[in-house]
Amino acid sequence: MSFFWDGLAIFAYFALVIGVGLSSVRHRGQNMREFSVGSRQLPWGAVLASIIAAELSAGTFLGTPGEGYHGRNFAYAQLAIGTIIARIIVAYLFIRPFFDNNVVSIYEFLRIRFGDTTRDAASAVFLLTRLLASGARLYVAAVILVLGYEMVHGAAATNAETITIYAGAVLLITILTTAYTAAGGIRAVVWTDVIQASVMGGALLYALISLWFSVGGWAGTKGFLNGPDDLRFYQDGIDHSKGVLDNISGILGSEYTIWAALLGSVFTTMATHGTDQDMVQRMLTAKNFHKSRLALVLSGLVDLPFSFAFLFVGILIYVFYQQHPDPALPTKNPEIFSYYILHQLPPGARGLLVAGVLATAMGSLSTALNALATSFTQDFWVPRWGRGADSHRVVSVVRWSTVVFALLLAIVGTGTAAFVVYSPHARIIPIVLGIFGYTYGSLLGIFLLGLTTKNRGTERGNLIAMLAGFLAVAVWSGLPWDLVNAVRGKSDDIGSTIIWLAQHGLLQFKEGYVSAPAWLVQIEFPWRIMFGTLTTYTVAWCFRRGSAGDA
């Protein structure tokens, strides 16, 4: 009977979201502008809630408490400082040109500024990156279902059972979300995001309050948080016993420092909130650029307390299990909060938290589907096959594109689940954000060039610059060596090629794996987009319209 109330809470959530989503069909209209940007008539408060819902993916909902649990501090929240700065820049540099040019896909701006080739390249980068990133996020919501299965059966699920549960959950979430997204368009996405943001906020608040009383408040907490870095927010990553170059290398190789917040996080958020159709599209639903700016900046101010709250949940979970040791407690980041929800919360409340997890997955998925379908239709189908097509046919194509991308996302989500099952030490937040890091610097560099110059950048130069940005990030982040390890696996068999590369300082070989040479500075994921952006912008700036490099 205890699971009855959980099931009722989850069913009520699904019924509400799908009902609201499908009710948006009556507003849909038969044109691309209505389907993709809601005829720019949505209230800014709804846009704000939609931005928040899109940011709080299942990876954030479950992964961030895991960061708090392992670190027992708020260092990760430093990155939120940079997101606020970046949103202000995006609000006053990016948003108005998008409105002034009346774009539906933001990559149309690049066509207007540079030409078709740049638009196509940028849109293709978005489609591929969003497909991989959103698919990678999608599986995370099923983590709690796997642990629930193990709790009911009293034994750990086998790898095959785990992957089956992941695949079933991914497929179910995808089908339900696709139904209202394809039918109602961006209106369905935004209004269901309002519900999902409310559910997530309520679930987070309940988790904080219940944990606080469970550990005995501050009196019960402080005895377990007396380490030198416990509850720390500021982390500069500087070692005063080392030289300047060693400290710079150490900072670039660290994930959560104040420097990553003030530099790396700024570039990351500028990319995700200024050059990603997924996020910008909801901003374009506001009535004008003033309302869009308001929603965007306020979302940054909301992001900081949300980050603190998620991390504090993880810290309190650490204290709880210090007080009540449980040898079965998992160690992987996304499983820690899930385990606590399933084993410690009462029926009904447990269902509310599970619904909160599902809300994050559906919120991220719905907007990804709408953005992918919009970008593909507007940037590729219409220019190539849809010239002269009436509005009804265009909307039909964008709906069918939504279904196709849903299938592709489900495949990526299931594949990611299989990878994580066989990689027990994987940390979900670096995985999810790391995918963006390789490509979004190239996007941001080209957008910044178009927004800050009038005659710099050419079609050919932009392609060269985007490739240079990707290669720079790939090398500095160690991607070539990671790919070698993925192909050969762990092996002590050193071939002649590896020996030659090691002798010439192009790699290191330790404990069966290859790695980047010691002389090459390695950057962590918060720095990837910054390096990619600066490289892309610098190379593209060297090409000038009307010069010999123009194409």
XYZ file of C-alpha atoms in Angstrom:
551
model
C 0.000 0.000 0.000
C 2.948 2.310 0.649
C 3.671 2.573 -3.076
C 0.067 3.485 -3.846
C 0.551 7.113 -2.784
C 3.826 7.319 -4.694
C 2.148 6.032 -7.829
C -0.759 8.412 -7.338
C 1.573 11.421 -7.068
C 3.485 10.416 -10.194
C 0.296 9.685 -12.144
C -1.193 13.040 -11.132
C 1.946 14.795 -12.333
C 1.907 13.055 -15.707
C -1.799 13.730 -16.163
C -1.387 17.426 -15.361
C 1.613 17.962 -17.645
C 0.181 16.075 -20.601
C -3.212 17.724 -20.144
C -1.736 21.221 -20.109
C 0.574 20.378 -23.000
C -2.193 19.048 -25.225
C -4.464 21.964 -24.341
C -1.959 24.205 -26.096
C -2.975 22.638 -29.406
C -5.887 25.041 -29.737
C -3.402 27.935 -29.905
C -0.992 26.296 -32.289
C -1.944 27.955 -35.576
C -0.689 26.641 -38.873
C 2.519 28.583 -39.309
C 6.132 28.271 -38.225
C 6.155 31.508 -36.233
C 3.339 30.295 -33.982
C 4.704 26.760 -33.589
C 8.285 27.811 -32.801
C 8.014 31.169 -30.983
C 4.331 31.333 -29.992
C 3.796 34.429 -32.163
C 5.940 36.207 -29.543
C 2.971 36.592 -27.211
C 3.962 34.674 -24.053
C 4.245 36.521 -20.706
C 7.740 37.074 -19.362
C 6.962 35.196 -16.119
C 6.229 32.035 -18.077
C 9.432 32.545 -20.080
C 11.370 32.888 -16.811
C 9.929 29.626 -15.454
C 10.688 27.908 -18.745
C 14.345 28.995 -18.661
C 14.674 27.673 -15.115
C 13.034 24.368 -16.034
C 15.378 23.936 -18.998
C 18.463 24.600 -16.873
C 17.505 22.208 -14.091
C 17.964 18.950 -15.933
C 17.857 15.567 -14.254
C 21.653 15.745 -14.234
C 21.440 18.894 -12.112
C 18.626 17.597 -9.890
C 20.455 14.378 -9.024
C 24.075 15.169 -9.864
C 24.517 18.438 -7.961
C 23.573 16.943 -4.557
C 26.194 14.296 -5.358
C 28.769 17.067 -5.792
C 27.718 18.476 -2.403
C 27.888 15.046 -0.784
C 31.419 14.330 -1.963
C 32.831 17.842 -1.545
C 30.821 18.893 1.548
C 31.142 22.493 0.376
C 29.610 25.031 -1.994
C 32.552 25.346 -4.397
C 30.424 24.263 -7.361
C 28.060 27.206 -6.702
C 30.875 29.618 -7.546
C 30.108 28.946 -11.186
C 26.691 30.561 -10.714
C 28.433 33.933 -10.295
C 29.679 33.703 -13.835
C 26.257 32.710 -15.131
C 24.770 35.957 -13.798
C 27.463 38.059 -15.470
C 27.039 36.146 -18.723
C 23.250 36.540 -18.780
C 23.589 40.296 -18.498
C 26.001 40.265 -21.461
C 23.668 38.033 -23.488
C 20.637 40.146 -22.572
C 22.188 43.370 -23.859
C 24.346 42.054 -26.721
C 22.462 39.113 -28.250
C 18.722 39.419 -27.639
C 17.852 42.640 -29.455
C 19.552 41.663 -32.775
C 17.552 38.426 -32.753
C 14.318 40.355 -32.284
C 15.271 43.093 -34.749
C 16.014 40.509 -37.461
C 12.792 38.649 -36.619
C 14.517 35.260 -36.646
C 12.869 31.954 -35.731
C 16.103 29.983 -35.756
C 18.911 32.077 -34.268
C 21.303 30.722 -36.911
C 19.379 32.812 -39.435
C 21.209 35.762 -37.889
C 24.489 34.247 -39.093
C 23.054 33.897 -42.603
C 22.104 37.570 -42.584
C 25.514 38.599 -41.230
C 27.800 36.181 -43.113
C 25.953 33.861 -45.490
C 24.403 30.431 -45.940
C 27.575 28.429 -45.306
C 28.181 29.898 -41.856
C 24.526 29.404 -40.949
C 24.598 25.788 -42.070
C 27.813 25.029 -40.198
C 26.597 26.622 -36.963
C 23.200 24.955 -37.163
C 24.802 21.566 -37.852
C 27.074 21.980 -34.832
C 24.027 22.796 -32.707
C 22.017 19.829 -34.011
C 24.797 17.336 -33.325
C 25.808 18.769 -29.954
C 22.250 19.153 -28.687
C 21.392 15.642 -29.804
C 24.321 14.169 -27.867
C 24.009 16.425 -24.816
C 20.229 16.121 -24.372
C 20.390 12.408 -25.043
C 23.111 12.034 -22.407
C 20.934 13.895 -19.901
C 17.879 11.838 -20.692
C 18.985 8.638 -19.022
C 19.660 10.290 -15.653
C 15.992 10.429 -14.666
C 15.886 6.626 -14.832
C 18.586 6.295 -12.156
C 15.961 6.562 -9.440
C 13.833 3.902 -11.135
C 16.768 1.467 -11.178
C 17.325 1.994 -7.453
C 13.597 1.589 -6.859
C 13.684 -1.735 -8.686
C 16.561 -2.867 -6.481
C 14.729 -1.743 -3.341
C 11.593 -3.704 -4.248
C 13.510 -6.856 -5.211
C 15.988 -6.638 -2.349
C 18.972 -7.273 -4.599
C 21.194 -5.339 -6.976
C 20.028 -5.339 -10.567
C 22.260 -7.025 -13.100
C 23.775 -4.953 -15.872
C 21.255 -6.336 -18.340
C 18.312 -5.531 -16.011
C 19.678 -2.044 -15.362
C 20.004 -1.215 -19.040
C 16.509 -2.619 -19.690
C 15.033 -0.333 -17.026
C 16.933 2.637 -18.421
C 15.746 1.902 -21.950
C 12.118 1.471 -20.854
C 12.124 4.699 -18.825
C 13.813 6.675 -21.592
C 11.295 5.391 -24.124
C 8.305 6.185 -21.888
C 9.457 9.720 -21.078
C 10.277 10.341 -24.725
C 6.882 9.153 -26.001
C 4.894 11.199 -23.487
C 6.959 14.347 -24.003
C 6.927 14.045 -27.783
C 3.126 13.753 -27.799
C 2.478 17.233 -26.418
C 5.591 18.856 -27.912
C 4.768 17.837 -31.483
C 1.117 18.779 -31.021
C 1.384 22.104 -29.189
C 4.793 23.479 -30.185
C 6.585 26.042 -28.073
C 3.445 27.030 -26.157
C 3.146 23.475 -24.868
C 6.834 23.518 -23.969
C 6.677 26.794 -22.029
C 3.448 26.147 -20.126
C 4.447 22.612 -19.147
C 7.800 24.063 -18.069
C 5.909 26.323 -15.659
C 4.393 23.231 -14.034
C 7.707 21.376 -14.067
C 9.575 24.304 -12.489
C 6.946 24.447 -9.735
C 7.204 20.703 -9.077
C 11.004 20.840 -9.019
C 10.992 23.795 -6.643
C 8.494 22.124 -4.321
C 10.427 18.851 -4.341
C 13.707 20.633 -3.589
C 12.162 22.624 -0.734
C 10.648 19.497 0.800
C 13.982 17.653 0.571
C 15.791 20.499 2.337
C 13.266 20.796 5.151
C 12.969 17.053 5.755
C 16.749 16.591 5.767
C 17.301 19.536 8.081
C 14.995 18.088 10.712
C 16.256 14.539 10.132
C 19.854 15.467 11.005
C 18.837 17.605 13.996
C 19.348 21.022 12.461
C 22.588 22.912 12.916
C 23.298 21.249 16.257
C 23.337 17.838 14.630
C 25.222 19.021 11.546
C 28.229 20.973 12.763
C 29.951 18.013 14.433
C 30.376 16.270 11.084
C 31.490 19.294 9.061
C 34.767 20.366 10.629
C 37.200 19.664 7.772
C 39.295 22.508 6.344
C 37.183 22.732 3.176
C 33.771 21.864 4.624
C 31.007 24.422 3.886
C 33.520 26.490 1.952
C 32.275 28.638 -0.913
C 35.335 30.497 -2.086
C 38.105 28.413 -3.653
C 40.875 30.143 -5.610
C 42.978 27.065 -6.374
C 46.230 28.965 -5.697
C 49.151 27.187 -4.050
C 51.517 29.882 -2.742
C 54.388 27.397 -2.570
C 54.363 27.093 -6.387
C 55.304 29.465 -9.165
C 52.968 31.473 -11.392
C 52.994 29.047 -14.321
C 52.366 26.048 -12.063
C 49.442 27.863 -10.451
C 47.940 28.776 -13.819
C 48.242 25.152 -14.912
C 46.630 24.034 -11.656
C 43.726 26.473 -12.020
C 43.043 25.428 -15.600
C 43.097 21.812 -14.444
C 40.578 22.464 -11.647
C 36.818 22.358 -12.037
C 35.450 24.662 -9.342
C 37.467 27.791 -8.530
C 36.619 31.463 -8.396
C 38.626 31.905 -11.629
C 36.466 29.327 -13.371
C 33.444 31.279 -12.123
C 34.636 34.699 -13.289
C 36.040 33.539 -16.631
C 35.193 30.000 -17.671
C 31.601 30.028 -16.462
C 30.944 33.374 -18.155
C 31.905 32.004 -21.556
C 30.019 28.741 -20.935
C 26.784 30.541 -20.090
C 27.174 33.005 -22.949
C 27.334 29.996 -25.252
C 24.424 28.059 -23.753
C 22.160 31.111 -23.370
C 23.205 33.093 -26.427
C 24.063 30.616 -29.195
C 21.966 27.540 -28.348
C 18.602 27.418 -30.118
C 17.308 25.260 -27.260
C 17.614 28.052 -24.713
C 17.246 31.170 -26.879
C 14.068 29.968 -28.560
C 12.046 30.333 -25.366
C 13.417 33.860 -24.945
C 12.095 34.697 -28.419
C 8.546 33.889 -27.261
C 8.420 37.037 -25.121
C 6.462 40.033 -26.404
C 9.573 42.155 -26.979
C 13.283 42.174 -26.255
C 12.762 44.152 -23.036
C 10.612 41.360 -21.551
C 13.037 38.761 -22.834
C 15.937 40.532 -21.156
C 14.019 40.714 -17.888
C 13.284 36.981 -17.886
C 16.875 36.086 -18.747
C 18.553 38.264 -16.100
C 16.120 37.174 -13.378
C 16.776 33.535 -14.225
C 20.427 34.133 -13.351
C 19.519 35.620 -9.976
C 17.364 32.559 -9.280
C 20.146 30.202 -10.349
C 22.427 31.063 -7.413
C 20.042 30.077 -4.568
C 19.043 26.958 -6.517
C 22.702 25.934 -6.754
C 23.207 26.477 -3.042
C 20.042 24.524 -2.237
C 21.014 21.484 -4.330
C 24.523 21.430 -2.857
C 23.163 21.816 0.685
C 20.902 18.834 0.091
C 24.010 16.788 -0.715
C 25.854 18.094 2.352
C 22.919 17.209 4.600
C 22.705 13.739 3.049
C 26.373 13.266 3.970
C 25.602 14.230 7.571
C 22.523 11.975 7.646
C 24.496 8.906 6.612
C 27.247 9.762 9.073
C 24.563 9.619 11.742
C 22.852 6.560 10.224
C 25.529 4.527 8.379
C 24.235 2.434 5.506
C 26.710 0.057 3.834
C 24.422 -0.185 0.781
C 24.662 3.553 0.024
C 25.906 3.941 -3.586
C 28.838 6.185 -4.409
C 28.039 7.474 -7.913
C 26.870 11.088 -7.901
C 23.376 10.725 -9.406
C 22.559 7.699 -7.233
C 23.163 9.259 -3.804
C 20.146 11.593 -3.752
C 18.043 8.940 -5.494
C 18.891 6.389 -2.807
C 17.954 8.809 -0.043
C 14.618 9.625 -1.685
C 13.649 5.984 -2.057
C 14.792 4.733 1.327
C 14.141 7.631 3.703
C 11.136 9.621 2.517
C 7.575 8.603 3.409
C 5.070 7.410 0.759
C 3.565 10.284 -1.187
C 6.517 12.560 -0.486
C 8.705 9.976 -2.149
C 6.409 10.094 -5.158
C 6.637 13.912 -5.202
C 10.429 13.769 -5.392
C 10.319 11.117 -8.109
C 7.905 13.359 -10.008
C 10.418 16.186 -9.558
C 13.109 14.056 -11.185
C 10.807 13.178 -14.067
C 9.876 16.857 -14.391
C 13.507 17.768 -14.988
C 13.838 15.152 -17.714
C 10.626 16.106 -19.502
C 11.333 19.832 -19.260
C 14.784 19.470 -20.829
C 13.541 17.015 -23.440
C 10.540 19.024 -24.634
C 12.514 22.154 -25.376
C 15.334 20.175 -26.992
C 12.841 18.501 -29.312
C 11.231 21.785 -30.278
C 14.588 23.492 -30.857
C 16.060 20.623 -32.875
C 12.985 20.402 -35.092
C 12.827 24.175 -35.552
C 16.492 24.517 -36.447
C 16.455 21.591 -38.873
C 13.279 22.771 -40.609
C 14.161 26.462 -40.818
C 17.873 26.119 -41.565
C 17.976 23.033 -43.783
C 14.579 21.850 -45.037
C 13.047 25.178 -46.047
C 16.111 26.500 -47.995
C 16.681 23.198 -49.807
C 13.345 21.454 -50.264
C 10.673 23.775 -48.948
C 10.977 26.908 -51.064
C 7.470 28.016 -51.880
C 5.888 25.486 -49.467
C 2.779 26.751 -47.721
C 2.736 27.238 -43.947
C 0.673 24.089 -43.353
C 3.298 21.897 -45.001
C 6.155 23.566 -43.123
C 4.437 22.961 -39.771
C 3.801 19.351 -40.784
C 7.521 18.917 -41.469
C 8.544 20.433 -38.154
C 6.148 18.086 -36.320
C 7.506 14.999 -38.061
C 11.023 16.270 -37.385
C 10.119 16.379 -33.703
C 9.230 12.678 -33.816
C 12.442 11.740 -35.647
C 14.632 13.651 -33.205
C 12.754 12.040 -30.309
C 13.773 8.635 -31.640
C 17.392 9.725 -32.018
C 17.473 11.192 -28.489
C 16.076 7.953 -27.065
C 18.840 6.010 -28.809
C 21.528 8.338 -27.436
C 19.989 8.194 -23.942
C 19.967 4.402 -23.910
C 23.524 4.274 -25.240
C 24.673 6.694 -22.528
C 23.003 4.523 -19.903
C 24.907 1.496 -21.159
C 28.162 3.479 -21.000
C 27.574 4.615 -17.420
C 26.575 1.107 -16.284
C 29.973 -0.154 -17.415
C 31.804 2.958 -16.125
C 30.970 3.026 -12.408
C 33.181 6.015 -11.605
C 31.642 8.368 -14.159
C 30.497 11.748 -12.801
C 27.402 12.965 -14.564
C 27.855 16.757 -14.489
C 31.310 16.793 -16.183
C 30.031 14.271 -18.744
C 26.966 16.329 -19.662
C 28.683 19.720 -19.700
C 31.802 18.307 -21.318
C 29.926 17.524 -24.535
C 29.152 21.223 -25.006
C 32.728 22.193 -24.308
C 34.190 20.770 -27.497
C 31.876 22.593 -29.919
C 30.111 25.563 -28.343
C 33.253 27.687 -28.205
C 33.222 27.619 -32.006
C 29.591 28.751 -32.048
C 30.124 31.537 -29.530
C 33.240 32.809 -31.304
C 31.370 33.238 -34.601
C 28.317 34.839 -32.970
C 30.528 37.298 -31.070
C 32.361 38.167 -34.271
C 29.061 38.863 -36.017
C 27.731 40.950 -33.136
C 30.866 43.004 -32.396
C 32.258 43.662 -35.897
C 30.824 44.796 -39.208
C 33.285 43.594 -41.825
C 35.339 40.899 -40.128
C 34.723 37.244 -40.957
C 34.095 35.445 -44.235
C 32.399 32.191 -45.137
C 35.683 30.354 -45.649
C 37.390 32.044 -42.709
C 34.547 31.188 -40.363
C 34.768 27.486 -41.219
C 38.535 27.507 -40.666
C 38.069 29.349 -37.375
C 35.372 26.962 -36.102
C 37.577 23.973 -36.899
C 40.538 25.638 -35.184
C 38.425 26.261 -32.075
C 37.353 22.636 -31.911
C 40.890 21.305 -32.418
C 42.328 23.644 -29.776
C 39.838 22.463 -27.163
C 40.275 18.822 -28.176
C 44.041 18.977 -27.670
C 43.995 21.038 -24.464
C 41.377 18.749 -22.911
C 43.166 15.532 -23.850
C 40.582 14.219 -26.302
C 43.037 12.507 -28.709
C 44.532 10.427 -25.894
C 41.093 9.638 -24.469
C 40.043 8.320 -27.870
C 43.138 6.107 -28.016
C 42.262 4.666 -24.620
C 38.677 4.105 -25.716
C 39.893 2.069 -28.697
C 42.699 0.050 -27.077
C 41.374 -0.112 -23.510
C 43.666 -0.790 -20.572
C 46.640 -2.717 -21.810
C 50.282 -3.130 -20.798
C 51.167 -4.164 -24.329
C 53.115 -1.194 -25.666
C 53.304 -1.130 -29.438
C 56.060 0.485 -31.469
C 53.841 3.479 -32.317
C 53.182 4.289 -28.652
C 56.885 3.899 -27.850
C 57.786 6.327 -30.659
C 55.178 8.878 -29.547
C 56.349 8.640 -25.938
C 59.993 9.059 -26.936
C 59.100 12.226 -28.853
C 57.120 13.706 -25.968
C 53.679 13.329 -27.548
C 52.141 11.153 -24.842
C 52.760 9.442 -21.532
C 52.096 5.805 -20.670
C 51.051 4.890 -17.135
C 49.261 1.883 -15.660
C 48.059 0.600 -19.012
C 46.693 3.920 -20.319
C 48.083 6.733 -22.456
C 47.731 10.384 -21.450
C 48.739 13.823 -22.677
C 52.440 14.726 -22.406
C 53.526 16.422 -19.186
C 54.449 19.651 -20.980
C 50.911 20.197 -22.327
C 48.567 22.093 -20.008
C 45.276 20.227 -19.595
C 42.053 22.171 -19.069
C 38.943 21.020 -17.206
C 35.414 21.374 -18.583
C 34.626 24.903 -17.218
C 37.468 26.285 -19.370
C 36.793 24.515 -22.666
C 34.300 26.958 -24.157
C 36.447 29.959 -23.229
C 39.477 28.492 -25.021
C 37.371 27.489 -28.022
C 35.745 30.921 -28.223
C 38.971 32.895 -28.055
C 40.624 30.662 -30.651
C 37.650 30.838 -33.030
C 37.183 34.595 -32.676
C 40.884 35.334 -33.187
C 41.196 33.176 -36.309
C 37.916 34.414 -37.825
C 38.852 38.062 -37.140
C 41.885 37.646 -39.394
C 39.570 37.248 -42.405
C 37.991 40.403 -43.748
C 35.228 40.846 -46.293
C 36.527 42.120 -49.597
C 40.004 40.693 -48.993
C 41.651 37.809 -50.801
C 40.438 35.435 -48.098
C 36.798 36.199 -48.795
C 34.667 33.388 -50.128
